[in-house]
Amino acid sequence: MAPASRLSTRVLLICAAIGVATGLLGALAGYVSAPVWALAPIVYGLVLGSHVIPGVIAQELLRRPWVALVTHGVAALVAGAFAPQWIGRYLGTALLIGGLQEGIAALARYRIWQRWRFFLSGGIVGAVLAVAMSFALDAGRLAPWALVVFWVLLVLGPVLWTAAGLALGASLRRTGVARAVR
């Protein structure tokens, strides 16, 4: 007989439901990314920051190992179904952000679930995105003041979306969605 999985069917189904809903948000973010970058590149971080939300909701609701990465994976597949031209970006973002969220939770041995830990995670994700996107988008072409705003919003975007994800996860917990998972 095979050993029991660390993620029950119930947990996987909850991750899938969160992943589908947030995958739709990810597809929308994908479609607005190019116009935002073309028209107002300094606020691009607010759009890109939305990609933290699958893992934040899953971790806030379920408080278990691997739920951020699984939920990000489902969200990437759903977003890719609606925007197949960006499937590679969605999967890469899922691995990067979901991996960072899992890594930060793992450093605390999946025992610290206070809000500050989520905001720390959002800030770290934002810092990594700021460095990566500065190179990927040739942000150096921006005026110095715009570059500073660009970096600040790349860090702040994931933090703001983390707050939204925490609110959604807490609301789902109050409805009893994860009651039988404990």
XYZ file of C-alpha atoms in Angstrom:
182
model
C 0.000 0.000 0.000
C 1.294 3.475 -0.909
C 2.097 5.946 1.892
C -0.451 8.657 2.583
C 0.067 11.914 0.743
C 0.955 15.067 2.691
C -1.703 16.860 0.657
C -5.101 15.282 0.960
C -7.608 15.291 -1.861
C -9.547 17.965 -0.008
C -6.478 20.213 0.234
C -5.687 19.658 -3.452
C -9.259 20.529 -4.432
C -9.115 23.742 -2.405
C -5.783 24.612 -4.041
C -7.336 23.898 -7.439
C -10.336 26.133 -6.750
C -8.092 28.978 -5.600
C -5.824 28.351 -8.587
C -8.680 28.578 -11.071
C -9.989 31.843 -9.640
C -6.562 33.435 -9.378
C -5.530 32.032 -12.751
C -8.278 34.139 -14.300
C -6.787 37.155 -12.528
C -3.365 36.159 -13.851
C -4.677 35.981 -17.421
C -6.173 39.451 -17.036
C -2.859 40.735 -15.652
C -1.116 39.224 -18.663
C -3.368 41.044 -21.088
C -3.016 44.421 -19.365
C 0.758 44.121 -18.852
C 1.774 45.256 -22.342
C -0.521 48.309 -22.430
C 0.531 49.301 -18.902
C 4.209 48.955 -19.817
C 3.640 50.986 -22.991
C 1.535 53.738 -21.405
C 2.683 53.954 -17.772
C 5.696 51.701 -17.167
C 6.355 53.029 -13.685
C 3.142 51.394 -12.378
C 3.940 47.999 -13.937
C 4.830 46.608 -10.509
C 1.239 46.981 -9.359
C 0.136 44.667 -12.187
C 3.006 42.217 -11.797
C 2.472 42.066 -8.037
C -0.891 40.378 -8.579
C 0.954 37.121 -9.212
C 1.579 36.633 -5.465
C -2.093 36.194 -4.684
C -2.558 32.429 -5.372
C 0.074 31.430 -2.821
C -0.967 34.006 -0.254
C -4.595 32.876 -0.272
C -3.625 29.189 -0.158
C -1.127 29.616 2.668
C -3.399 31.888 4.700
C -6.323 29.505 4.347
C -4.626 26.102 4.596
C -1.353 26.797 6.453
C 0.344 23.728 5.054
C 3.520 22.943 3.140
C 3.396 22.979 -0.672
C -0.007 24.666 -1.021
C 1.483 27.876 -2.453
C 3.413 26.033 -5.145
C 0.503 23.750 -6.067
C -1.925 26.663 -6.226
C 0.487 28.741 -8.305
C 0.886 25.807 -10.692
C -2.863 25.489 -11.211
C -3.199 29.268 -11.597
C -0.438 29.254 -14.247
C -2.164 26.498 -16.221
C -5.513 28.296 -16.079
C -3.966 31.634 -17.081
C -2.135 29.842 -19.885
C -5.399 28.424 -21.179
C -6.687 31.975 -21.632
C -3.392 33.441 -22.817
C -1.403 30.552 -24.334
C 1.216 32.888 -25.766
C 2.420 33.525 -22.192
C 2.260 29.993 -20.764
C 6.046 29.912 -20.291
C 5.957 33.199 -18.391
C 3.072 32.026 -16.230
C 4.814 28.759 -15.370
C 8.112 30.534 -14.688
C 6.370 33.092 -12.487
C 4.541 30.298 -10.657
C 7.813 28.526 -9.928
C 9.608 31.714 -8.921
C 6.933 33.283 -6.712
C 5.438 30.029 -5.407
C 8.954 28.768 -4.686
C 9.872 31.932 -2.805
C 6.646 31.772 -0.785
C 7.233 28.107 0.052
C 10.880 28.746 0.884
C 10.080 31.571 3.271
C 7.391 29.495 4.984
C 9.787 26.525 5.143
C 12.449 28.650 6.850
C 9.926 29.074 9.657
C 9.175 25.333 9.488
C 5.627 26.147 8.399
C 4.841 27.294 11.945
C 4.706 31.092 11.619
C 1.545 32.334 9.936
C 1.288 35.843 11.342
C 0.629 38.673 8.905
C 4.158 40.070 9.195
C 5.555 36.829 7.733
C 3.322 37.194 4.676
C 4.288 40.841 4.230
C 7.973 39.940 4.590
C 7.449 37.325 1.896
C 5.703 39.891 -0.332
C 8.568 42.332 0.138
C 11.163 39.683 -0.739
C 9.196 38.675 -3.840
C 8.973 42.348 -4.784
C 12.721 42.849 -4.355
C 13.490 39.812 -6.527
C 11.019 41.060 -9.159
C 12.540 44.551 -9.052
C 15.976 43.183 -9.889
C 14.751 40.736 -12.526
C 12.354 43.134 -14.238
C 14.877 45.960 -14.286
C 16.992 43.842 -16.605
C 14.173 42.152 -18.520
C 12.367 45.392 -19.323
C 15.450 47.577 -19.814
C 14.232 49.849 -17.035
C 17.464 51.826 -17.227
C 15.945 53.771 -20.101
C 13.553 55.410 -17.645
C 14.331 58.819 -16.162
C 16.037 58.529 -12.753
C 12.929 59.637 -10.819
C 10.774 57.195 -12.834
C 13.233 54.386 -12.189
C 12.984 54.970 -8.437
C 9.170 54.969 -8.590
C 9.317 51.837 -10.793
C 11.445 50.005 -8.202
C 9.325 51.155 -5.274
C 6.119 50.008 -6.968
C 7.688 46.685 -7.981
C 8.361 46.040 -4.284
C 5.123 47.593 -3.065
C 2.897 45.801 -5.627
C 3.374 42.309 -4.157
C 2.964 43.719 -0.643
C -0.376 45.332 -1.563
C -1.568 42.173 -3.308
C -0.454 40.221 -0.234
C -2.840 42.322 1.855
C -5.662 41.504 -0.568
C -4.773 37.805 -0.491
C -4.693 37.756 3.301
C -8.129 39.364 3.423
C -9.529 36.821 0.949
C -7.904 33.887 2.748
C -9.220 35.042 6.121
C -12.699 35.477 4.640
C -12.597 31.955 3.232
C -11.477 30.629 6.617
C -14.414 32.377 8.330
C -16.803 30.639 5.916
C -15.440 27.287 7.081
C -13.824 26.241 3.792
C -10.782 24.761 5.536
C -12.476 23.553 8.710
C -12.240 19.862 7.850
C -8.632 20.222 6.681
C -7.187 20.855 10.144
